Coordinates of C-alpha atoms in Angstrom, one line a residue:
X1 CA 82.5 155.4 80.7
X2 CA 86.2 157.3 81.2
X3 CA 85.8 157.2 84.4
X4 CA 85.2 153.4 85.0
X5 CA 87.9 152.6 82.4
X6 CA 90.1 154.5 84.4
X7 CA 89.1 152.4 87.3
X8 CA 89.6 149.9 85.8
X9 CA 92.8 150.4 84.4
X10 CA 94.2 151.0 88.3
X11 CA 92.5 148.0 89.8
X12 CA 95.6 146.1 90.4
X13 CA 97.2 149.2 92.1
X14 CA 94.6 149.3 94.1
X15 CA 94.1 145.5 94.7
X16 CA 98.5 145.6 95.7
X17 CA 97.7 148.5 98.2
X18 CA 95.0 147.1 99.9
X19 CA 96.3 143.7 100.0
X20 CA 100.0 145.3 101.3
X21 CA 98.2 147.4 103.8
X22 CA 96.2 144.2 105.7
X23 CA 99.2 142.0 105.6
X24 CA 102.2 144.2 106.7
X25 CA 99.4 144.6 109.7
X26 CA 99.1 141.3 110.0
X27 CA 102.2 140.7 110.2
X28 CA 103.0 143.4 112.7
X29 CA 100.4 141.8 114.9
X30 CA 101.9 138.6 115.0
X31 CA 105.6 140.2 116.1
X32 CA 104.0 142.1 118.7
X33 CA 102.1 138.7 119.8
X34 CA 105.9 136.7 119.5
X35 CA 107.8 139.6 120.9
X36 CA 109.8 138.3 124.1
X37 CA 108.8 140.9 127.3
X38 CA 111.5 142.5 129.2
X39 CA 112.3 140.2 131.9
X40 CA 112.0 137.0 129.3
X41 CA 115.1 134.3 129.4
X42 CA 117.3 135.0 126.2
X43 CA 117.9 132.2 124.2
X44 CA 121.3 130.0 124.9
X45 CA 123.3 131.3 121.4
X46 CA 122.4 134.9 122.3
X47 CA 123.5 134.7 125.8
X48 CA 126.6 132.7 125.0
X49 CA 128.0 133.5 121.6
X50 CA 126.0 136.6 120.0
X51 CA 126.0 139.3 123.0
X52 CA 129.2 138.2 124.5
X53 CA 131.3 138.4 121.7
X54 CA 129.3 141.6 121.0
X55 CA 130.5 143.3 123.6
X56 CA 134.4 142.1 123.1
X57 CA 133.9 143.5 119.6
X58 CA 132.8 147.2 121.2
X59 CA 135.2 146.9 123.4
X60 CA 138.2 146.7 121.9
X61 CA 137.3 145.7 117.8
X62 CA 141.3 144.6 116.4
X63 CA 141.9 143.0 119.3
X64 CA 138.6 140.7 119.4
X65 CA 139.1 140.0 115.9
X66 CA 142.6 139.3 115.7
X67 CA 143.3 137.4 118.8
X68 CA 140.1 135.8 120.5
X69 CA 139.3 132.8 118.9
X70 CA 135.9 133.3 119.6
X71 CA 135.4 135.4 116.8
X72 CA 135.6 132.4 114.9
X73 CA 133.0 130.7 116.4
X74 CA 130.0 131.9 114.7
X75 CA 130.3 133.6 111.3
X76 CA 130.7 137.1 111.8
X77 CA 127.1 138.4 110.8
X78 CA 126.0 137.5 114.3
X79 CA 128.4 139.3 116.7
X80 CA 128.6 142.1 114.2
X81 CA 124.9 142.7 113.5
X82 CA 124.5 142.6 117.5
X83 CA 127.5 145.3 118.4
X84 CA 125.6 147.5 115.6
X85 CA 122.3 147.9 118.0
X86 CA 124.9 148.2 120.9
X87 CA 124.5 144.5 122.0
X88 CA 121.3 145.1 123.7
X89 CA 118.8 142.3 123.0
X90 CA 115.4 144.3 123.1
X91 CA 116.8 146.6 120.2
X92 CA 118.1 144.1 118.4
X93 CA 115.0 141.8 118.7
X94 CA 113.5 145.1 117.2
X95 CA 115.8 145.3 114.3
X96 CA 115.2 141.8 113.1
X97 CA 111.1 142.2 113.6
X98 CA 111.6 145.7 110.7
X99 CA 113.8 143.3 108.6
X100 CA 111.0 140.6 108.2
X101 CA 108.5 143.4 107.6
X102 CA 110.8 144.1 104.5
X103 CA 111.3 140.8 104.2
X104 CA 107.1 140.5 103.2
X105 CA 107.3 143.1 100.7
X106 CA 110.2 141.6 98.9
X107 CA 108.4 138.6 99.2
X108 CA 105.3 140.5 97.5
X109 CA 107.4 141.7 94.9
X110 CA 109.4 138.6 93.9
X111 CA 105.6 136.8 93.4
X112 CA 103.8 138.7 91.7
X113 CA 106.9 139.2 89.4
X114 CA 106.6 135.3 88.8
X115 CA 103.3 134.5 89.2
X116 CA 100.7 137.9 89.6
X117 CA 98.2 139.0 92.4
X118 CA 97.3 135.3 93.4
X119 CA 100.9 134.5 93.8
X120 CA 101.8 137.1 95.9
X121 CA 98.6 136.8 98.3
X122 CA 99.5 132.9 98.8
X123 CA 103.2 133.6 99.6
X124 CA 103.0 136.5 101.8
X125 CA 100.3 134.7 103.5
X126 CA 102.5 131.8 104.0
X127 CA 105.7 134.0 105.4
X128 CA 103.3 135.7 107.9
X129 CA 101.0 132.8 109.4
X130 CA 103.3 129.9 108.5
X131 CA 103.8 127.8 112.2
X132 CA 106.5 128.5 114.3
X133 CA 108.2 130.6 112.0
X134 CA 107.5 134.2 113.6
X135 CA 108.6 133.1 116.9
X136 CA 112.0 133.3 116.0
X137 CA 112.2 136.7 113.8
X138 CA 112.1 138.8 117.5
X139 CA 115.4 136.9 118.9
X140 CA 118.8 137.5 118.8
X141 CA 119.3 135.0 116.2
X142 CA 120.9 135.2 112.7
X143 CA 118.0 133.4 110.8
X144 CA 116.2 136.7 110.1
X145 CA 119.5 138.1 109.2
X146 CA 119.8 135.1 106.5
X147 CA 116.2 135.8 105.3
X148 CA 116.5 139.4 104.7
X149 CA 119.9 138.6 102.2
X150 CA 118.6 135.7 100.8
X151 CA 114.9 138.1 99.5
X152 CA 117.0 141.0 98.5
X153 CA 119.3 138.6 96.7
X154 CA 116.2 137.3 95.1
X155 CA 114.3 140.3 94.7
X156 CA 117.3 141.7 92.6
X157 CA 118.1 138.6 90.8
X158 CA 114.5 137.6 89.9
X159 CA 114.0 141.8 88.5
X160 CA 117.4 141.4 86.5
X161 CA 117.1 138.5 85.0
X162 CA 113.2 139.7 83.7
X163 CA 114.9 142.5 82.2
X164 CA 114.1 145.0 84.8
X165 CA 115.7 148.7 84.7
X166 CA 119.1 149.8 86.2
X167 CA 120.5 146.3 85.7
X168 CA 124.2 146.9 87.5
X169 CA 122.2 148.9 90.5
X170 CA 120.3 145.6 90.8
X171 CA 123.2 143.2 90.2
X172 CA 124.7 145.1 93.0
X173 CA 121.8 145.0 95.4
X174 CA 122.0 141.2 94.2
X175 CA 125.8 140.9 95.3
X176 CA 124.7 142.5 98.7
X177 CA 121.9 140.1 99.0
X178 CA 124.3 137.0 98.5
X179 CA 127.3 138.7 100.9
X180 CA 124.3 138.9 104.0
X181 CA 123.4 135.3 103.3
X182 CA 127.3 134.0 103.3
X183 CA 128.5 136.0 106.6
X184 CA 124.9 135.1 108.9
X185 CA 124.4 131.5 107.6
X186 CA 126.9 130.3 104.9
X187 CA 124.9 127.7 104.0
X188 CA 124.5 128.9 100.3
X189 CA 128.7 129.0 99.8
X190 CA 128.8 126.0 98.1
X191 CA 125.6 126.9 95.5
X192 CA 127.8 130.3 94.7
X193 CA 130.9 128.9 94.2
X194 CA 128.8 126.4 91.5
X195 CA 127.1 129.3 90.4
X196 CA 130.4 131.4 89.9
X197 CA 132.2 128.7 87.9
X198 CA 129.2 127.8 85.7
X199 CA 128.8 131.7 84.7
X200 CA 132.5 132.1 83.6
X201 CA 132.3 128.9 81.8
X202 CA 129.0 129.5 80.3
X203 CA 130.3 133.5 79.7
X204 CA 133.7 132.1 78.0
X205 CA 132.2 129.7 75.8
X206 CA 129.5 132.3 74.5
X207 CA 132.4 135.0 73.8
X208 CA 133.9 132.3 72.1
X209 CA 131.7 130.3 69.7
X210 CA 129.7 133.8 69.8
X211 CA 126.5 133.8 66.7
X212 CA 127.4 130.2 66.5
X213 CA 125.3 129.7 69.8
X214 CA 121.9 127.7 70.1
X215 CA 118.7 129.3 71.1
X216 CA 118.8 128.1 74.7
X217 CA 122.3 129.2 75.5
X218 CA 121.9 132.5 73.1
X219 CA 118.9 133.3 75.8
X220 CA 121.2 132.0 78.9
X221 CA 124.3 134.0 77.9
X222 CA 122.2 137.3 77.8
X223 CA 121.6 137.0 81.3
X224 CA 124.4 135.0 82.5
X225 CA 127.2 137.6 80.9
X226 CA 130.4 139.4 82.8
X227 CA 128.0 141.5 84.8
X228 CA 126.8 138.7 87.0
X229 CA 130.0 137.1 87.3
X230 CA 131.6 139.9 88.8
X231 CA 128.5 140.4 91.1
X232 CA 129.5 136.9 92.2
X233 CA 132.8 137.9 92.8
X234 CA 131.9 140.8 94.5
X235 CA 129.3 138.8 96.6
X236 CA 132.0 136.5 97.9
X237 CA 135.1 139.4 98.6
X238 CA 133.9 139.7 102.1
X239 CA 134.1 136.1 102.9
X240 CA 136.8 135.6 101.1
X241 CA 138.3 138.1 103.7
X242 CA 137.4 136.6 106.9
X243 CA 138.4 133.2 106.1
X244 CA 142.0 134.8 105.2
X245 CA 141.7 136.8 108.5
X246 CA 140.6 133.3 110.6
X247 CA 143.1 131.0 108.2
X248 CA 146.4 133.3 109.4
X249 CA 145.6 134.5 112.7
X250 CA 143.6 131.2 113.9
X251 CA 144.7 128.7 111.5
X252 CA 140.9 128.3 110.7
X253 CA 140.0 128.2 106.9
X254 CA 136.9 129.1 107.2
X255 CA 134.3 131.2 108.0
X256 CA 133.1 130.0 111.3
X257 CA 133.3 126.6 113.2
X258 CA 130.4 124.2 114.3
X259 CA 130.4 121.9 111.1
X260 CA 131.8 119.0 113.7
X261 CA 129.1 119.2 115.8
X262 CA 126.6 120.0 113.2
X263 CA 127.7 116.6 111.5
X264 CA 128.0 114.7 114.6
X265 CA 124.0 115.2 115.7
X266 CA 123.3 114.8 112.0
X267 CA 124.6 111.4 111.5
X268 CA 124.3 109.9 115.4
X269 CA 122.1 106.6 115.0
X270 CA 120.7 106.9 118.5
X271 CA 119.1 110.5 117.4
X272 CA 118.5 109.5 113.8
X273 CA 120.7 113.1 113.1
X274 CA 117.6 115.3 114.3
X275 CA 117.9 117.8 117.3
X276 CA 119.0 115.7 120.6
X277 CA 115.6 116.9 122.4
X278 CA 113.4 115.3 119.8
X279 CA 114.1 112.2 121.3
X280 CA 114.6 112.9 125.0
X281 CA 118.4 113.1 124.7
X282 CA 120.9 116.1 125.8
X283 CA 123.8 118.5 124.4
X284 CA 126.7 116.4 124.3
X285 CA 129.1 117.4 121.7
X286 CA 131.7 118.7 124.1
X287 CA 131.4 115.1 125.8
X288 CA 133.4 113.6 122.8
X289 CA 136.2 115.9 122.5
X290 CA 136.5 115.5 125.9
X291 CA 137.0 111.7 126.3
X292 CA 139.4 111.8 122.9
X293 CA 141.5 114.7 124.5
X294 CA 141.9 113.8 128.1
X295 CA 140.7 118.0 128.6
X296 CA 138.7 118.5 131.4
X297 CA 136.3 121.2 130.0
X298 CA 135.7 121.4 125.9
X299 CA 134.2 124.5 123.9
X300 CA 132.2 122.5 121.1
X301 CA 133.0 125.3 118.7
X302 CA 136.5 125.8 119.4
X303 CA 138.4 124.5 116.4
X304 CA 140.5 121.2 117.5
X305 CA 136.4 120.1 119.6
X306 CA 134.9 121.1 116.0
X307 CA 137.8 118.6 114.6
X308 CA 137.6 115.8 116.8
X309 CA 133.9 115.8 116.2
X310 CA 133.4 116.1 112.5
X311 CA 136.2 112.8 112.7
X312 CA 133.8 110.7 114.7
X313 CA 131.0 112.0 112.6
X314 CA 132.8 111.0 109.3
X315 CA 133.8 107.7 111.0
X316 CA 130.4 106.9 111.7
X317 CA 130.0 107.4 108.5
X318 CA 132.0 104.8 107.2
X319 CA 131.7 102.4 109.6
X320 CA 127.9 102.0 108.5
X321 CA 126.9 99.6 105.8
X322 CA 125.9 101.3 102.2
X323 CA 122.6 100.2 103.3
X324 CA 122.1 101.4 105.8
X325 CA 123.5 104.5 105.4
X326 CA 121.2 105.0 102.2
X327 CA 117.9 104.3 104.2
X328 CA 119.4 106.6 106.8
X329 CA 119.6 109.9 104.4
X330 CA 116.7 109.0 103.0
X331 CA 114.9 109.1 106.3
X332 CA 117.0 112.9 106.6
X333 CA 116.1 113.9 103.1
X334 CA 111.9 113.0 103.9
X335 CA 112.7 114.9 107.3
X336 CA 113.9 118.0 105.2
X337 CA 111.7 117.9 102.4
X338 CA 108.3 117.3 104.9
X339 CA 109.3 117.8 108.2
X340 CA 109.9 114.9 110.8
X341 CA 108.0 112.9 112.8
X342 CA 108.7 113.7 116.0
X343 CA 107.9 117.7 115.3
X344 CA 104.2 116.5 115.0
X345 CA 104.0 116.1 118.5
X346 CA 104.0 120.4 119.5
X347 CA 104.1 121.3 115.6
X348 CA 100.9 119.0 113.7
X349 CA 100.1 121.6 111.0
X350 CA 104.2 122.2 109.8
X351 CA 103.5 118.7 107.6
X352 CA 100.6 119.2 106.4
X353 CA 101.6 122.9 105.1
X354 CA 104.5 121.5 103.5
X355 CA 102.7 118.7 101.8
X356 CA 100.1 121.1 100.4
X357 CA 103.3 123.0 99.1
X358 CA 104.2 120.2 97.5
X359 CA 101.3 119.3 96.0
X360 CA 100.5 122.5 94.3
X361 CA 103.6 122.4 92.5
X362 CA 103.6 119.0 91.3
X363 CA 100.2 120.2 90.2
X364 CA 101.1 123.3 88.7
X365 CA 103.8 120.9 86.8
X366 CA 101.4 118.8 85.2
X367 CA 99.3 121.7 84.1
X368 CA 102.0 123.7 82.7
X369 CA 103.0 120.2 80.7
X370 CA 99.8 119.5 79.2
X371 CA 99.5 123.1 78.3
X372 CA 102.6 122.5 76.4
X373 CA 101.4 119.5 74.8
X374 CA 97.9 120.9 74.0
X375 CA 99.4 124.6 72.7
X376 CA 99.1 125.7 69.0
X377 CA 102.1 125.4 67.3
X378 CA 104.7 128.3 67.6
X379 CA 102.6 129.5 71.2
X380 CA 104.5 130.3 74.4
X381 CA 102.9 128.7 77.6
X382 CA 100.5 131.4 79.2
X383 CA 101.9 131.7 82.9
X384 CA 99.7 134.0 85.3
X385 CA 101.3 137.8 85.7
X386 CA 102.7 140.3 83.7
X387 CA 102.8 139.5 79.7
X388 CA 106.4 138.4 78.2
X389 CA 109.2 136.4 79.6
X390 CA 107.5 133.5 80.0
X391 CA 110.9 131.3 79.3
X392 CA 113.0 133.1 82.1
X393 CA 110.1 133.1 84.3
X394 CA 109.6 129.4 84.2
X395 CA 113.6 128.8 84.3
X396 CA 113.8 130.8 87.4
X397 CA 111.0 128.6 89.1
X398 CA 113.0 125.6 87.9
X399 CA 116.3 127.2 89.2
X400 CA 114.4 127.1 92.4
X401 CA 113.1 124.2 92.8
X402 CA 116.2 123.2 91.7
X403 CA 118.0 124.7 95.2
X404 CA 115.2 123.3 97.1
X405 CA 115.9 120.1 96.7
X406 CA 119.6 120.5 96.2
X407 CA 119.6 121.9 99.8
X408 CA 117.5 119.3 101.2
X409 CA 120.7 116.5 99.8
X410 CA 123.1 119.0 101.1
X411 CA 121.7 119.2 104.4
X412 CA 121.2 115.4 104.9
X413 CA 124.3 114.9 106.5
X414 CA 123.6 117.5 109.3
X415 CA 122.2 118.1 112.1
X416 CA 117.7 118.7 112.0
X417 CA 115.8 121.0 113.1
X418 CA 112.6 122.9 113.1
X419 CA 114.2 126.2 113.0
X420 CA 116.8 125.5 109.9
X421 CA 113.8 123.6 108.1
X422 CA 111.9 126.8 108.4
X423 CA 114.2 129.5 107.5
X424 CA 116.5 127.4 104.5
X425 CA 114.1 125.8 102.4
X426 CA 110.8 127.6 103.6
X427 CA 111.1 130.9 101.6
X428 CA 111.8 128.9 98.5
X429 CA 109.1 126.7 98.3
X430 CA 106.3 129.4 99.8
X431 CA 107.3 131.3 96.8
X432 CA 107.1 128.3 94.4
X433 CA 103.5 127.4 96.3
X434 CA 102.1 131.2 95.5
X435 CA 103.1 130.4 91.5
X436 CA 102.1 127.3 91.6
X437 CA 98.6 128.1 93.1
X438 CA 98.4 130.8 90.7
X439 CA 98.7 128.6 88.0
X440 CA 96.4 126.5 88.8
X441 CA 93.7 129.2 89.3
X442 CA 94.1 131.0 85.8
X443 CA 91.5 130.2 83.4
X444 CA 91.6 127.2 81.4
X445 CA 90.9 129.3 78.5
X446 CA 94.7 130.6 78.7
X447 CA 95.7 128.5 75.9
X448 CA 94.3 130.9 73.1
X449 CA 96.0 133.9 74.3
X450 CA 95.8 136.2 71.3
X451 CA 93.2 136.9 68.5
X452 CA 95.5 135.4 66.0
X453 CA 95.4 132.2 68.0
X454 CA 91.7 132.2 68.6
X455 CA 91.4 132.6 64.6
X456 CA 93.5 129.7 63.8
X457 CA 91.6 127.4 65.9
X458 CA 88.1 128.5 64.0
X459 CA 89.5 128.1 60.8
X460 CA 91.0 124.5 62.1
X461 CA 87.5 123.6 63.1
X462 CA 85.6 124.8 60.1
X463 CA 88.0 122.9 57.7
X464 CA 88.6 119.9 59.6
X465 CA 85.3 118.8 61.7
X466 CA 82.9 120.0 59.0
X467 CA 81.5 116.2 58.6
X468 CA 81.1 115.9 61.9
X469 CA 79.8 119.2 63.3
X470 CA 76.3 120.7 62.4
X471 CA 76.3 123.4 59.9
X472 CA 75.2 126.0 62.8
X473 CA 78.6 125.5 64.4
X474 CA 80.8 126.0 61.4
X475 CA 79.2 129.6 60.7
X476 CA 79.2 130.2 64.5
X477 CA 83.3 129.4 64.3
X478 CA 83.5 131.6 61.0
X479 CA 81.8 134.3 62.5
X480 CA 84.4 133.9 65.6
X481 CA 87.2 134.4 63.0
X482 CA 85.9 137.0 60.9
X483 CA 85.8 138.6 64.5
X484 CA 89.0 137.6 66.0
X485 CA 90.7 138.9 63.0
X486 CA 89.0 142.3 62.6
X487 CA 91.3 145.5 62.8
X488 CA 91.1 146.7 66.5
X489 CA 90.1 143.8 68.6
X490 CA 91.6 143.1 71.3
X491 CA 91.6 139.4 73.5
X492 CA 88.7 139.2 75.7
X493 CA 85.5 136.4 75.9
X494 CA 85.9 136.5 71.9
X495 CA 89.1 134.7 72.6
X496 CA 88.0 132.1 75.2
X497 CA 84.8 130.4 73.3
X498 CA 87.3 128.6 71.0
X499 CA 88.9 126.5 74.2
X500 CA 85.4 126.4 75.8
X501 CA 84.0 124.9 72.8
X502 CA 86.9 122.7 72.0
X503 CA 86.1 121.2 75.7
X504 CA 82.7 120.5 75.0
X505 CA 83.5 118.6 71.6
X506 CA 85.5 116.4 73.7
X507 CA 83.5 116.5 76.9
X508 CA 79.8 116.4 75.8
X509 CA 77.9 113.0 76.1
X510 CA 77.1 111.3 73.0
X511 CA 73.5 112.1 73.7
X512 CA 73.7 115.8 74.6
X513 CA 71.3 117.5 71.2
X514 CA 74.0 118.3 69.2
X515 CA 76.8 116.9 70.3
X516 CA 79.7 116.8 68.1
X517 CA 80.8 113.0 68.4
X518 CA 76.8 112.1 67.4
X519 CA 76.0 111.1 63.8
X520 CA 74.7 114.2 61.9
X521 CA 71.4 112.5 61.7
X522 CA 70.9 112.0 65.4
X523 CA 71.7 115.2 65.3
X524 CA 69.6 116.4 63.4
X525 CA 66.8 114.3 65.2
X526 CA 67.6 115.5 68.9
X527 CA 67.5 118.9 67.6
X528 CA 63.9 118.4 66.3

């Protein structure tokens, strides 16, 4: 009997390595299958941004960085992270496959924190197999760069804020995390500089009105504190740097150019803002800079093309009725949130993926709001996983969802396509889908989730449906609480035939024999 219990008792170890084992294997499997051969074409942003200005940056490092205005072309993540592996493509593709093998177990870690087992089966699932989306980890690309700072940002935020151990090592993996996102694909700037000035408001007005605070913000303000707001500070130091090294030796505040062009595909009507060979069209965003500046070659990315474009694309803009321009983004938001039309032509399962995805959460939604309306009275809603922190685990799935969709209206204005859809909304909501589908596979018996609760529904049912339930049910619920309330027991089945009971009473046809909504007499009648 020891030894099963002790079985028992390391099941889920067990369950993690096996299920750890088969997927990093899969997913190793599916690299090797996407890794490009030796004599394969690179892709056009290796061969003419990345390695190049790789190369320039080994060569001569000040010099690049200082003076060539094509280190301002990209954000710096991608010429740097390439001069690291010595600009060679094969060991760089190589690099990026061991960082979305990390990128899996974070993935692993960050869902079963949320959501248990289930949760992380379902999301590591969906980072491995999802369509599409391994093809570009083995490339000389910065989107795996992104993904592997935007999981350990998320790995270290989602273990702080659940009160894990070590909490300033973890802020500062956190900070790390954040930095790697901001210098491969800023796209998350704007969401930190939010995040930064709501934690030192939040941070102030809690040292100020400090015992006077309300239960919400109380819990808020022991999470969002000074420690987080200098991790956000210290996430965005680097940045901060290069866009002072671009602003005075460039005259480019920022941290990399593109924006123009990014806006000008996003918002042309003859593309509907999705990638120009989606519709049969061609590259053209040095065209327009060179018809506005009589030049007889452009660099889209150089800083007065990026200009001259993000002015026609602001122009179109507002040349467009409010109409219009509202069905428009609308069309650019649905394209975001469940892909676009035209990707179902080489791409037919990315929609219905995301749709599933969206479905289990609104799902998992409805559940989790019932179980709130149906709960006992002073009960915390029973979430799958680890006991405890229930309330930080279900603000951190609505801080995500949150950035989902905040991304998707930031992003509307831009340029679409299959490979920013994948890699800046994609780990979000595969994460949300594995808690989601979690949630929706616990027992329905989760309500009564102690022995104390169990007890209080008995004694509810023996006092209040005592007309209206046969005298064999009443001492059947007061033999439940005499023992749910005995010294010693701990939650098991005892637990769960209150819930399935309270089911039937609402569920069982007025015929069934004994049914609880029958008169006591027919009852009584059926049962002879």
């Amino acid at each position: 009997m020891t030894r099963w219990k002790k079985i028992a008792e390391h099941t889920p170890c067990l369950w993690t390595a096996a299920w750890l084992a088969w997927i990093l294997h899969a997913a190793t499997k599916q690299l090797i299958r996407y890794f490009p051969p030796a004599d394969a074409e690179i892709n056009g942003d290796a061969n003419w941004t990345y390695l190049p200005n790789a190369r320039r940056l080994l060569e001569d490092p000040w010099t690049f960085l200082t003076t060539d205005p094509a280190s301002y072309y990209v954000a710096p993540l991608g010429y740097v992270w390439a001069a690291v592996w010595g600009a060679d493509h094969a060991r760089i593709e190589l690099a990026n496959s061991i960082l979305f093998l990390a990128c899996v177990l974070m993935m692993w870690r960050c869902a079963t924190r949320l959501g248990g087992l289930w949760a992380g089966v379902i999301a590591t699932s969906l980072l491995v197999y999802y369509p599409d989306l391994m093809s570009f980890i083995p490339q000389v690309l910065t989107e795996t760069i992104y993904l592997f700072g935007l999981m350990l940002c998320m790995t270290a935020g989602i273990e702080y804020a659940l009160g894990g151990p070590r909490p300033r090592m973890l802020l500062g993996v956190f900070a790390l995390g954040l930095t790697i996102t901001l210098l491969s694909r800023p796209v998350l700037q704007i969401f930190t500089l939010a995040a930064l000035i709501a934690a030192l408001v939040l941070t102030a007005y809690a040292t100020w009105r400090g015992p006077a605070l309300g239960n919400t913000l109380c819990c808020l303000s022991r999470v969002i504190d000074r420690r987080l707001c200098a991790a956000l500070l210290a996430a965005i130091l680097l940045p901060a740097a290069v866009i002072i090294k671009n602003g005075t030796c460039f005259g480019v505040w920022a941290l990399g150019t593109g924006a123009g062009s990014g806006l000008l595909y996003g918002v042309s009507p003859t593309k509907m803002g999705l990638e120009p060979i989606y519709s049969g069209f061609g590259y053209d965003a040095s065209l327009v800079p060179q018809i506005a500046s009589d030049m007889a070659t452009a660099n889209p990315l150089a800083y007065e093309s990026d200009r001259i474009n993000a002015r026609v694309g602001l122009e179109i803009i507002r040349n467009t009725s409010l109409a219009d321009n509202a069905v428009f983004f609308a069309h650019k938001i649905k394209a975001w949130l469940i892909y676009s039309t035209p990707e179902l032509q080489f791409l037919r399962k990315l929609r219905a993926l995301r749709v599933f995805e969206w479905l289990a959460i609104g799902f998992a939604a409805i559940s989790l709001a019932l179980q709130a309306r149906r709960r006992p009275k002073g009960e915390r809603l029973r979430l799958p996983g680890p006991p405890g922190h229930e309330p930080e685990r279900l603000t951190i799935l609505l801080t995500l969802l949150l950035l989902v969709l905040a991304m998707a209206a930031q992003l509307a204005p831009v340029l679409y396509n299959t490979r920013y859809n994948l890699f800046f909304l994609e780990p979000w909501l595969m994460l949300l889908c594995g808690v989601a589908c979690a949630i929706l596979l616990q027992k329905p018996a989760a309500l009564a989730t102690s022995s104390g609760s169990a007890a209080r529904v008995c004694a509810s049912w023996r006092n209040g449906c005592r007309a209206r339930w046969p005298s064999c049910w009443c001492s059947h619920c007061c033999r439940l609480r005499s023992h749910a309330t005995r010294p010693g027991t701990k939650p098991g089945a005892w637990t769960r035939i209150g819930p399935a009971l309270w089911r039937w009473h609402w569920t069982a046809p007025p015929w069934a024999p004994f049914s609880p909504r029958m008169p006591r007499t027919s009852a009584r009648a059926g049962g002879s």
